[in-house]
CSV table of N, CA and C in Angstrom, one decimal:
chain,number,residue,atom,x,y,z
A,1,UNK,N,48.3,-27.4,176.2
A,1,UNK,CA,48.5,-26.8,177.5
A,1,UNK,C,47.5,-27.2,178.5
A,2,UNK,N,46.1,-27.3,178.4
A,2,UNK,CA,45.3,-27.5,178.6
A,2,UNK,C,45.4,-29.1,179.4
A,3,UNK,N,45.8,-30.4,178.6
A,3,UNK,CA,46.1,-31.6,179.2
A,3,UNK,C,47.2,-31.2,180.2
A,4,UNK,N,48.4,-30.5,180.2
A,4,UNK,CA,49.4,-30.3,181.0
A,4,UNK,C,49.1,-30.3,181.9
A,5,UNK,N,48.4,-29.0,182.4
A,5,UNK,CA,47.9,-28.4,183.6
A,5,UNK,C,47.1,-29.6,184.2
A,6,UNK,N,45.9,-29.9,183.6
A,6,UNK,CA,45.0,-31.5,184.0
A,6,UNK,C,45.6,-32.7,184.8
A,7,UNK,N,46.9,-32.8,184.0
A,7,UNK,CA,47.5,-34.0,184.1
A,7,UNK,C,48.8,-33.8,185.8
A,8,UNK,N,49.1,-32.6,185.5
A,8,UNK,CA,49.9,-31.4,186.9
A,8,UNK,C,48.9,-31.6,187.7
A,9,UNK,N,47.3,-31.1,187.8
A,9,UNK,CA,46.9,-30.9,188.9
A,9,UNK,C,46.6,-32.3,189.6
A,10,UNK,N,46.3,-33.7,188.7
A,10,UNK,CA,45.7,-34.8,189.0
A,10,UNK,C,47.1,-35.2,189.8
A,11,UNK,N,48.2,-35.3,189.0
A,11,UNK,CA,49.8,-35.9,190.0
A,11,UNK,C,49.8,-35.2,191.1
A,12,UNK,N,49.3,-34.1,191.3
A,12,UNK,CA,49.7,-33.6,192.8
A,12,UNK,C,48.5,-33.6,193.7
A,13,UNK,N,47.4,-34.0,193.5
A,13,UNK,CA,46.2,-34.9,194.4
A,13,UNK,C,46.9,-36.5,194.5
A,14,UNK,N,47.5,-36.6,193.7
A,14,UNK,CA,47.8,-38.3,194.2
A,14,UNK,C,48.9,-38.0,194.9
A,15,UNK,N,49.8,-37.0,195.0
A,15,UNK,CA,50.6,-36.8,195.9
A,15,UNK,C,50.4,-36.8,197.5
A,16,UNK,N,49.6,-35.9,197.2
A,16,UNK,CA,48.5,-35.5,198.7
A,16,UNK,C,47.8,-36.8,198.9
A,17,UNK,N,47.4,-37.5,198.0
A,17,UNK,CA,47.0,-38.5,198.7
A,17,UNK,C,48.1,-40.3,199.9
A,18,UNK,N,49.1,-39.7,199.2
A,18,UNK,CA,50.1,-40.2,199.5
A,18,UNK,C,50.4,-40.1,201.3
A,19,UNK,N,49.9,-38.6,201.5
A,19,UNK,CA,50.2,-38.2,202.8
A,19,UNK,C,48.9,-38.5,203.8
A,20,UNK,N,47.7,-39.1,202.8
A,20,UNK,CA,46.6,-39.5,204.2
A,20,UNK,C,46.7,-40.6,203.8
A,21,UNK,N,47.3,-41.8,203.0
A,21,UNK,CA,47.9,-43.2,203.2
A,21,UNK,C,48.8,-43.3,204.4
A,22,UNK,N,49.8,-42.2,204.5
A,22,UNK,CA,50.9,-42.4,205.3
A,22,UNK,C,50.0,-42.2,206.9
A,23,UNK,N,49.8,-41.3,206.9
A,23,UNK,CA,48.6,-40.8,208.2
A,23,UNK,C,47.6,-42.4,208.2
A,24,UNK,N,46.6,-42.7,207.8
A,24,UNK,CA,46.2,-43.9,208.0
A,24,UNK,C,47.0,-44.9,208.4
A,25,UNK,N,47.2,-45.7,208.0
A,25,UNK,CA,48.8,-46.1,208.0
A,25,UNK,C,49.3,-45.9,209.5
A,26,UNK,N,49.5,-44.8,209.7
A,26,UNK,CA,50.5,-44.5,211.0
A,26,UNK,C,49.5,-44.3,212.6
A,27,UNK,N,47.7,-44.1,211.8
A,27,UNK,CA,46.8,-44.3,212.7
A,27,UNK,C,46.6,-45.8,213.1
A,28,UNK,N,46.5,-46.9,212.0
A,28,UNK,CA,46.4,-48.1,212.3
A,28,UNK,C,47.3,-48.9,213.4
A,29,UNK,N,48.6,-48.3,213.1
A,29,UNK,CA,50.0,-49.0,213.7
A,29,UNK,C,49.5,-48.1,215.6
A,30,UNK,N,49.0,-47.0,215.5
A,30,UNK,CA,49.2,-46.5,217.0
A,30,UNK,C,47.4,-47.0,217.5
A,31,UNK,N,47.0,-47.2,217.2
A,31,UNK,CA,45.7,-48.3,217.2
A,31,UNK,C,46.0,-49.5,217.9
A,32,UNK,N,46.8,-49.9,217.1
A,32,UNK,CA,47.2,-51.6,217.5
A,32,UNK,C,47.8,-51.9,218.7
A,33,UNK,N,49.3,-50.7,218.3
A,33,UNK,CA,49.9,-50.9,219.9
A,33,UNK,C,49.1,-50.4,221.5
A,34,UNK,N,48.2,-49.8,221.2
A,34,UNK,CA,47.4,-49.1,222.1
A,34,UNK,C,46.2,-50.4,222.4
A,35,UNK,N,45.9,-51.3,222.2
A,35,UNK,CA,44.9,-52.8,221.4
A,35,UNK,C,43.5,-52.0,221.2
A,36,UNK,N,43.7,-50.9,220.4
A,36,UNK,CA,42.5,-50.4,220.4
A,36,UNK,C,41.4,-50.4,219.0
A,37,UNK,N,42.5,-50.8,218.2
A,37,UNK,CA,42.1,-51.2,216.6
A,37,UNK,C,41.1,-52.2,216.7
A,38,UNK,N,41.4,-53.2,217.5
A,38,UNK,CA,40.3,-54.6,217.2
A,38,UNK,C,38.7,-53.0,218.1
A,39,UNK,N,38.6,-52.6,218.1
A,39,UNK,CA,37.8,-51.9,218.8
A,39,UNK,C,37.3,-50.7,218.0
A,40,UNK,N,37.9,-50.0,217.1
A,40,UNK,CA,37.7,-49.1,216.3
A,40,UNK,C,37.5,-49.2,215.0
A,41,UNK,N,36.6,-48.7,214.7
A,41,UNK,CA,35.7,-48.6,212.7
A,41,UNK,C,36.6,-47.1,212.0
A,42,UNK,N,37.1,-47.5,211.2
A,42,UNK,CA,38.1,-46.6,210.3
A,42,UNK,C,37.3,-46.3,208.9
A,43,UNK,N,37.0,-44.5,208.7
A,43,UNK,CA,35.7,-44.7,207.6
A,43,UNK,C,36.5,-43.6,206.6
A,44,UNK,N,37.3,-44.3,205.4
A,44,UNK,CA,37.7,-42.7,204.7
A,44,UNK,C,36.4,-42.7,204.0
A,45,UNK,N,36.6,-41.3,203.3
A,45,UNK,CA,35.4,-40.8,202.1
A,45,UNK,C,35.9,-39.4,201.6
A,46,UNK,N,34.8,-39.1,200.6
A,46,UNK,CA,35.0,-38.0,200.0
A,46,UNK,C,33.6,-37.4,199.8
A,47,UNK,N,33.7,-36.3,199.7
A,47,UNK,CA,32.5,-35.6,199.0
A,47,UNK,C,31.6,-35.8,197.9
A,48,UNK,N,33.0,-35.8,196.7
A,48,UNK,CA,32.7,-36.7,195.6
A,48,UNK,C,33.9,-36.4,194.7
A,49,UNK,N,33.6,-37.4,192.7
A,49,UNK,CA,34.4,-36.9,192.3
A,49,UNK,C,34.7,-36.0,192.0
A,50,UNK,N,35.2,-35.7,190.8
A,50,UNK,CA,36.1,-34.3,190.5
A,50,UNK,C,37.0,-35.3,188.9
A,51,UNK,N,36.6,-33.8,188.3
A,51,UNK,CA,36.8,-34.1,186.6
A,51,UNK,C,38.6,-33.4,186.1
A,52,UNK,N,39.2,-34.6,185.9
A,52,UNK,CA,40.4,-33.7,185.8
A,52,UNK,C,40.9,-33.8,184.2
A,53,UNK,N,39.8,-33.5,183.8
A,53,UNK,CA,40.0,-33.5,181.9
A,53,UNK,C,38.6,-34.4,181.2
A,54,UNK,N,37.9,-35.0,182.1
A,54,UNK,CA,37.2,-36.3,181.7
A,54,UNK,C,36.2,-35.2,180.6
A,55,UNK,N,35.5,-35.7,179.5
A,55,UNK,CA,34.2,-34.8,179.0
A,55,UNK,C,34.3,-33.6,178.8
A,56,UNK,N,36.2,-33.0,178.9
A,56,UNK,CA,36.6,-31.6,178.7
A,56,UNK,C,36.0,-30.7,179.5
A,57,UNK,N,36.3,-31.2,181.1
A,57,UNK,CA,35.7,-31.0,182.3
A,57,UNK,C,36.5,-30.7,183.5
A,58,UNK,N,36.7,-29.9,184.3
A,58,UNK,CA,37.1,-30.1,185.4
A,58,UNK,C,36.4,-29.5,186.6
A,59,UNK,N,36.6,-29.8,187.9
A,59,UNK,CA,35.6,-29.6,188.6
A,59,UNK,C,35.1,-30.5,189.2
A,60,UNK,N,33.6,-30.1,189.5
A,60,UNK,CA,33.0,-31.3,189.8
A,60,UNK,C,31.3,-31.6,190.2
A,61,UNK,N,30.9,-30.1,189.3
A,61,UNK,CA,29.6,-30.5,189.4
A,61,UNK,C,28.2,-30.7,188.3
A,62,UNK,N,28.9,-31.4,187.7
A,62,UNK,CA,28.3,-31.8,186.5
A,62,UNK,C,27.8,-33.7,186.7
A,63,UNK,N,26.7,-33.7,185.7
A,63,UNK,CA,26.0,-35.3,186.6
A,63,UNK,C,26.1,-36.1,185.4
A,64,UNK,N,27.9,-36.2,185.5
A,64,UNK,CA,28.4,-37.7,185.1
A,64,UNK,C,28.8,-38.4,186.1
A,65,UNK,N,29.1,-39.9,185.5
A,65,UNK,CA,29.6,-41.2,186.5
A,65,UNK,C,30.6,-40.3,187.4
A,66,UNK,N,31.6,-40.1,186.5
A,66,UNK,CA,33.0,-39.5,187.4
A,66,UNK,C,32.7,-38.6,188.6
A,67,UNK,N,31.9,-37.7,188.9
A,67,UNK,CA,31.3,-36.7,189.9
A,67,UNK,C,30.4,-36.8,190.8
A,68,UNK,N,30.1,-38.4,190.1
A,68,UNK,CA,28.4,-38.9,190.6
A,68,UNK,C,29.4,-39.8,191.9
A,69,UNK,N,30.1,-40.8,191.9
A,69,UNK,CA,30.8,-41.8,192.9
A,69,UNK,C,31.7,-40.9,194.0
A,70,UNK,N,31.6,-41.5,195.2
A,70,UNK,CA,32.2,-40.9,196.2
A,70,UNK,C,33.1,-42.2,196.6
A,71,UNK,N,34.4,-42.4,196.4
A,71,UNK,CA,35.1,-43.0,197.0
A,71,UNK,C,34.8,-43.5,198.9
A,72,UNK,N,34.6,-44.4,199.1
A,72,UNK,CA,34.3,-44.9,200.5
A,72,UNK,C,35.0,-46.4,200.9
A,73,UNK,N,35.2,-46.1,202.2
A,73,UNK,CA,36.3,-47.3,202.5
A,73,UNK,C,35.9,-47.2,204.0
A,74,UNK,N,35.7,-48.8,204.4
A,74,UNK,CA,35.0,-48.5,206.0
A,74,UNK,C,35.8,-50.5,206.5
A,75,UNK,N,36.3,-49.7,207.6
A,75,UNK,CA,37.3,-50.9,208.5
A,75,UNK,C,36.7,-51.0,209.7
A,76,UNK,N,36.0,-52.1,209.4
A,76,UNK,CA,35.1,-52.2,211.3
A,76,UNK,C,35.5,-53.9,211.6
A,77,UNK,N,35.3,-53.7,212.9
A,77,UNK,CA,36.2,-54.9,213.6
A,77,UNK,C,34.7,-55.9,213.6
A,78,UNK,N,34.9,-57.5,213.4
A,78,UNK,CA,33.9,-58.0,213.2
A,78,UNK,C,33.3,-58.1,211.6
A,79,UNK,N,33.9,-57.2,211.0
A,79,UNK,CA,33.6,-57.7,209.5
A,79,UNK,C,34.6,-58.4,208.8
A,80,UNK,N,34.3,-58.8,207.7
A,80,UNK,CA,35.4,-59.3,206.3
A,80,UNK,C,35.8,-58.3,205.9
A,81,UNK,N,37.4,-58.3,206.1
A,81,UNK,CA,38.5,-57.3,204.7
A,81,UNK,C,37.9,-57.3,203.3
A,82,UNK,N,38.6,-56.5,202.9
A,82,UNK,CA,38.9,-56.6,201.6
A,82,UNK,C,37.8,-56.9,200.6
A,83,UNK,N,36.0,-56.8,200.9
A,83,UNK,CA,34.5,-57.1,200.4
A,83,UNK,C,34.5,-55.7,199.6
A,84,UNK,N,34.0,-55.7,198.6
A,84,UNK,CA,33.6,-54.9,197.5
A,84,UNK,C,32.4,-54.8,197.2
A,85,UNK,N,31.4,-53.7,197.0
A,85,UNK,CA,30.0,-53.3,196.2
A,85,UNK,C,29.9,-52.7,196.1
A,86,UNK,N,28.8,-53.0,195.0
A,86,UNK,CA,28.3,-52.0,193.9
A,86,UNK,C,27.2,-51.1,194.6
A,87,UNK,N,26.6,-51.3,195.5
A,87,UNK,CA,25.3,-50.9,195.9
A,87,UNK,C,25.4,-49.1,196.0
A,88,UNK,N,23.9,-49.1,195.7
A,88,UNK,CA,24.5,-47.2,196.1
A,88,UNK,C,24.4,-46.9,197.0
A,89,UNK,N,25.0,-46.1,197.4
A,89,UNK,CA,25.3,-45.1,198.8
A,89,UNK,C,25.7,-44.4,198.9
A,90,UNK,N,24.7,-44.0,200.0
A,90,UNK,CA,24.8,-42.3,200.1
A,90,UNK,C,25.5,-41.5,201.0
A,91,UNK,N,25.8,-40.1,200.8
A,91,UNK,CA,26.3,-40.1,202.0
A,91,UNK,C,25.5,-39.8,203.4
A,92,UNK,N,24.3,-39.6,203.6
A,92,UNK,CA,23.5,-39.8,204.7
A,92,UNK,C,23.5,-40.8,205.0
A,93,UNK,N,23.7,-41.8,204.7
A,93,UNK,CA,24.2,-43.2,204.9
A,93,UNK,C,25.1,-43.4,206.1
A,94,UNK,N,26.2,-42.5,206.3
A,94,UNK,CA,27.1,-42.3,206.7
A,94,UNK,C,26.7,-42.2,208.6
A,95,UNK,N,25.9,-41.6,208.7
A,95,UNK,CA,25.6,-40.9,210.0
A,95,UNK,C,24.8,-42.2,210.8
A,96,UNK,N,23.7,-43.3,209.9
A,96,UNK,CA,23.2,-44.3,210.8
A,96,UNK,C,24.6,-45.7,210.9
A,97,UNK,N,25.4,-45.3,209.8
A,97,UNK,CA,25.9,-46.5,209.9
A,97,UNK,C,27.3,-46.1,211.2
A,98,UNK,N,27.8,-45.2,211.7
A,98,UNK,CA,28.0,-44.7,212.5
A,98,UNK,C,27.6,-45.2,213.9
A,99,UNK,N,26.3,-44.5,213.9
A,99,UNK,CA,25.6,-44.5,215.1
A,99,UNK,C,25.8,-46.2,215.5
A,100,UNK,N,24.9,-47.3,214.6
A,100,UNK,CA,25.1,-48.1,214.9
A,100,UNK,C,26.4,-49.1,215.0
A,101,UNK,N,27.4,-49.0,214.3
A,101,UNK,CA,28.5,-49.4,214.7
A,101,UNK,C,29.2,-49.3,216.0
A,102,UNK,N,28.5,-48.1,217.1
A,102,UNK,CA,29.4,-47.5,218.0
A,102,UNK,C,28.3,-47.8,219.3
A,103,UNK,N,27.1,-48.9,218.7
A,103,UNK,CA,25.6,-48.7,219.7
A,103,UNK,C,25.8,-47.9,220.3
A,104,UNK,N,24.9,-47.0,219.6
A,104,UNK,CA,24.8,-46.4,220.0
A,104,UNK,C,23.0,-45.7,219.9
A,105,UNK,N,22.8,-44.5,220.5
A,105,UNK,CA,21.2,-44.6,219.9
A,105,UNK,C,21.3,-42.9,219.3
A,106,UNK,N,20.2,-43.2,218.2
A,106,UNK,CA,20.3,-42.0,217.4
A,106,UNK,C,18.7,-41.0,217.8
A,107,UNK,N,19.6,-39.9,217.9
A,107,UNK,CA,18.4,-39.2,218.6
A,107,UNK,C,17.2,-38.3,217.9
A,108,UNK,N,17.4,-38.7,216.3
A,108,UNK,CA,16.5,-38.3,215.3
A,108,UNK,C,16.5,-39.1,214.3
A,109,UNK,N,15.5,-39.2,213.6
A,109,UNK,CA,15.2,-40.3,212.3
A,109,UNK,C,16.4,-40.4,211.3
A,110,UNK,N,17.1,-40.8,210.8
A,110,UNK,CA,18.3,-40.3,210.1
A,110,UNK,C,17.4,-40.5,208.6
A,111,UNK,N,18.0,-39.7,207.5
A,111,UNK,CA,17.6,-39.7,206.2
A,111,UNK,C,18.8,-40.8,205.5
A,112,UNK,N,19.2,-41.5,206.1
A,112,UNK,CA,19.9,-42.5,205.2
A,112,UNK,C,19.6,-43.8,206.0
A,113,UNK,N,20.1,-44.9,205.5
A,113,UNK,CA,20.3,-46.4,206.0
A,113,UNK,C,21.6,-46.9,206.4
A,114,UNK,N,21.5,-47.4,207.7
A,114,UNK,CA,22.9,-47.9,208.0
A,114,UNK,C,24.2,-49.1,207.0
A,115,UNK,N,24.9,-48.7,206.9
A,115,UNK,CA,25.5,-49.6,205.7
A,115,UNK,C,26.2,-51.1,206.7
A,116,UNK,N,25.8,-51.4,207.7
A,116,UNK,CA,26.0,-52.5,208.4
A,116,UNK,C,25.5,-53.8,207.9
A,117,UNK,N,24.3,-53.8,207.3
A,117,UNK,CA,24.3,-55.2,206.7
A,117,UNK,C,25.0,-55.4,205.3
A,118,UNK,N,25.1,-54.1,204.5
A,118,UNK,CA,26.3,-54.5,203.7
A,118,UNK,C,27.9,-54.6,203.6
A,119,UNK,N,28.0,-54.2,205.2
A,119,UNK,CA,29.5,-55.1,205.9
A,119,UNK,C,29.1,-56.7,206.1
A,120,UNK,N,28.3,-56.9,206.6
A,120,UNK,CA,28.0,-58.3,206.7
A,120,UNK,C,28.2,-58.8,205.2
A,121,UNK,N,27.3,-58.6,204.9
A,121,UNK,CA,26.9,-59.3,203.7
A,121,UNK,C,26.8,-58.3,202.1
A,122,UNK,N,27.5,-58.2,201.1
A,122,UNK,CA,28.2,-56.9,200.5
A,122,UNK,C,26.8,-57.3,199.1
A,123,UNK,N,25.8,-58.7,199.2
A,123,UNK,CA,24.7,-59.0,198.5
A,123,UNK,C,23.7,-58.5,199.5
A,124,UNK,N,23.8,-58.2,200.2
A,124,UNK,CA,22.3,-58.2,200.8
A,124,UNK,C,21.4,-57.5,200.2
A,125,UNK,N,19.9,-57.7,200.5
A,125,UNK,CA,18.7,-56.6,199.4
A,125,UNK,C,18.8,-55.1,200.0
A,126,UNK,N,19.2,-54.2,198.9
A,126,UNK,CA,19.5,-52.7,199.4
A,126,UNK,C,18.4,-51.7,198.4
A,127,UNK,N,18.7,-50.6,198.3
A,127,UNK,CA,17.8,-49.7,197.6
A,127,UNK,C,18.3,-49.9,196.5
A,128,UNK,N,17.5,-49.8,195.1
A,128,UNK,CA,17.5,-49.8,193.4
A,128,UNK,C,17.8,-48.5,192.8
A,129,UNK,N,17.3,-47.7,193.7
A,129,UNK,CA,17.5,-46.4,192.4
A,129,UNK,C,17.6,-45.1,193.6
A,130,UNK,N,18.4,-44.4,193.4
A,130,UNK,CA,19.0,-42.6,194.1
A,130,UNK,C,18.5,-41.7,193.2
A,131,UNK,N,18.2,-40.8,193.7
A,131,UNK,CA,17.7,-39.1,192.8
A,131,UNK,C,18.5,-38.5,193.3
A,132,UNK,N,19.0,-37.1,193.0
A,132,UNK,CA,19.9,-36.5,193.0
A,132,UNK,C,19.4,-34.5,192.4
A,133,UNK,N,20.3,-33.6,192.9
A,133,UNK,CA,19.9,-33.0,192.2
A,133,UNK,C,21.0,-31.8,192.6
A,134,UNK,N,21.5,-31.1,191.2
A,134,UNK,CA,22.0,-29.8,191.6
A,134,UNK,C,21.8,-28.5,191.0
A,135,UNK,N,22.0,-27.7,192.3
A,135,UNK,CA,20.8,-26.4,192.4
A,135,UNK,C,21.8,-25.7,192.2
A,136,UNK,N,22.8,-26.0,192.1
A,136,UNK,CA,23.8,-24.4,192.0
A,136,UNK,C,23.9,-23.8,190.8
A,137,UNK,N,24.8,-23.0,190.5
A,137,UNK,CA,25.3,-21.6,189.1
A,137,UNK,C,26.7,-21.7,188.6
A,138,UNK,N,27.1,-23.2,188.5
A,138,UNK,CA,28.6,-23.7,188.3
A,138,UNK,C,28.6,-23.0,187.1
A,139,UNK,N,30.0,-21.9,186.6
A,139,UNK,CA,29.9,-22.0,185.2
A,139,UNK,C,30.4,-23.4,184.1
A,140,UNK,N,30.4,-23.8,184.3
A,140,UNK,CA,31.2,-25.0,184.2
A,140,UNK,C,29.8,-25.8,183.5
A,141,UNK,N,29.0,-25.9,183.9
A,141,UNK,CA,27.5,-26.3,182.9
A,141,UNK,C,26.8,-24.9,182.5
A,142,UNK,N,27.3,-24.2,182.4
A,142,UNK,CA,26.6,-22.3,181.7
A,142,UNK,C,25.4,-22.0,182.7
A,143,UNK,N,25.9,-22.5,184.2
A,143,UNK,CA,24.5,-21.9,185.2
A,143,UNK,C,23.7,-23.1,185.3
A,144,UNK,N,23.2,-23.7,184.7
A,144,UNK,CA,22.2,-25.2,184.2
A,144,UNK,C,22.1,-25.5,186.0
A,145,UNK,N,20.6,-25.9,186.0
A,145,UNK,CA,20.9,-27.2,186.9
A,145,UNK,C,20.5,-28.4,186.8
A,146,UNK,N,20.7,-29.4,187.3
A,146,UNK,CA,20.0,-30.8,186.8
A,146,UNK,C,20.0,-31.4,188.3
A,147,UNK,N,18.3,-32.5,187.5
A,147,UNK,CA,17.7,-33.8,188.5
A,147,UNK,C,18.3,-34.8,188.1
A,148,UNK,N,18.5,-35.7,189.2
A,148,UNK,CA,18.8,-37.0,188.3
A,148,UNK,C,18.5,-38.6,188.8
A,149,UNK,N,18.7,-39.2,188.0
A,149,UNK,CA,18.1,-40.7,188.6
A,149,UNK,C,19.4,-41.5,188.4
A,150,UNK,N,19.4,-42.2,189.2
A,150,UNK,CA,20.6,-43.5,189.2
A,150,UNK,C,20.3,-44.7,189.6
A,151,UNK,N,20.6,-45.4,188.9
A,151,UNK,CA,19.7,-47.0,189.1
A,151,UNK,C,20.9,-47.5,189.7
A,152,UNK,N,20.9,-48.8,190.4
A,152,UNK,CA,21.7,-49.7,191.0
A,152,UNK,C,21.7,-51.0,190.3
A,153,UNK,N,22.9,-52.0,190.3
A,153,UNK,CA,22.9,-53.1,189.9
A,153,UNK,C,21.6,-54.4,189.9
A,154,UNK,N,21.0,-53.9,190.7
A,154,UNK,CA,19.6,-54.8,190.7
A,154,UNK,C,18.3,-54.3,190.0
A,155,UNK,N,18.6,-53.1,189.9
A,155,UNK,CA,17.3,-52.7,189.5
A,155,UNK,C,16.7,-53.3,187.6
A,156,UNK,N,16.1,-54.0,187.7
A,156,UNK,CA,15.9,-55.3,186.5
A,156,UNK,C,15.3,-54.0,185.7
A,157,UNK,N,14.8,-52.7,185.5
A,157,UNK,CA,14.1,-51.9,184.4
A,157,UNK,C,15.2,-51.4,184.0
A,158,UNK,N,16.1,-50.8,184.7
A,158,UNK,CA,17.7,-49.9,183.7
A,158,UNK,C,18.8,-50.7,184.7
A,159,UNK,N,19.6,-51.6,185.0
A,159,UNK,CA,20.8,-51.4,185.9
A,159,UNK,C,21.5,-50.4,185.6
A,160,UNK,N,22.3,-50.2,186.5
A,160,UNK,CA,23.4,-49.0,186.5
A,160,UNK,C,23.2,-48.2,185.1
A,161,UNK,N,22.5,-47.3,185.4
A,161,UNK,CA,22.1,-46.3,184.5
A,161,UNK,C,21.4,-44.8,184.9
A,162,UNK,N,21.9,-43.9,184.3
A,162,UNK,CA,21.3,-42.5,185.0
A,162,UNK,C,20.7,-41.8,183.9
A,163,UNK,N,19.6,-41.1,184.6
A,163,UNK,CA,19.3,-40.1,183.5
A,163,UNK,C,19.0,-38.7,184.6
A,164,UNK,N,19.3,-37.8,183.1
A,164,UNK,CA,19.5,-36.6,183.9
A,164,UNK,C,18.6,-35.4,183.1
A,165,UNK,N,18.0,-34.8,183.7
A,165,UNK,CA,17.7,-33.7,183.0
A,165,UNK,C,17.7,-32.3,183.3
A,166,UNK,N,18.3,-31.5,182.3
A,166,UNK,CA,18.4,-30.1,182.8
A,166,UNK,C,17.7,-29.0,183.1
A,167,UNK,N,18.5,-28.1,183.5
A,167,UNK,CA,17.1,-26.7,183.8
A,167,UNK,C,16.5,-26.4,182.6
A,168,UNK,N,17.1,-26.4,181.3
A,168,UNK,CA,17.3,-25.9,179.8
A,168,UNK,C,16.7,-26.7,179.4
A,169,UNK,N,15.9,-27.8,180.0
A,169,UNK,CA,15.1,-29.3,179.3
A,169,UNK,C,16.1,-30.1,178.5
A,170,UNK,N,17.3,-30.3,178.6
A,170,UNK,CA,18.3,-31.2,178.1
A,170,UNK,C,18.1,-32.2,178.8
A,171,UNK,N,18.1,-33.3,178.2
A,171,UNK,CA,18.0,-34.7,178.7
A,171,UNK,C,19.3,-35.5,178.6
């Protein structure tokens, strides 16, 4: 029963997701005829993931890969389609890469890095390693919280590798 439900709730998020394809999609087309597309940066995202059975899990606040990645998709005029990376990013990220896309000027220090030079260039030299941490009372980990470290593809001591540890001293 347990997979059923899992497998029910996951087909009807891809459902829904169906409907902000169609919505994007129907933004691009009224974009274009407007010639305002070559002019506008299109940025989906998410919060993060979400466990629909993975690790006998659902939810989403436990610090595996699946919970740890935020889907991100960013369409700015002046870059290459269709570029892919690995690099990490955050979502404070989100707010310089913004500002500068739109020059614009940012009227406080931002806590993240603009993701503009990795529209340029999806190798360029970026940060190695993210920390992380959650403070909450999910029962879903029995209350626990955890720190955590995430390495990036470059980082030559662990690549892509996390370690975590809990309130309970679980490692």
């Amino acid at each position: 029963k347990d997979i059923q439900c899992s497998e029910s709730f996951w087909r009807t998020r891809l459902e829904a997701m169906k409907a902000v394809d169609d919505l994007v999609g129907a933004l691009a087309s009224d974009l274009e005829q407007k010639n305002e597309l070559s002019n506008t940066a299109i940025i989906l995202t998410s919060d993060n993931g979400y466990f629909f059975g993975e690790h006998r899990l659902t939810k989403k606040v436990v610090g595996y890969e699946e919970a740890m990645r935020h889907p991100l998709a960013i369409r700015a005029p002046g870059y290459p389609e269709g570029q892919v990376s690995s690099r990490l990013v955050l979502s404070t990220d989100l707010s310089p890469t913004i500002v500068q896309l739109a020059d614009a000027t940012n009227g406080i220090t931002p806590d993240g890095r603009s993701l503009v030079p990795l529209l340029a260039n999806p190798s360029a030299p970026w940060r190695l390693r993210v920390f992380g941490e959650y403070l909450g009372s999910a029962p879903e980990v029995g209350g626990r919280t955890f720190y955590l470290a995430r390495t990036g593809p470059d980082d030559s001591t662990a690549p892509n590798d996390s370690y975590i540890i809990w309130s309970d001293g679980t490692e």
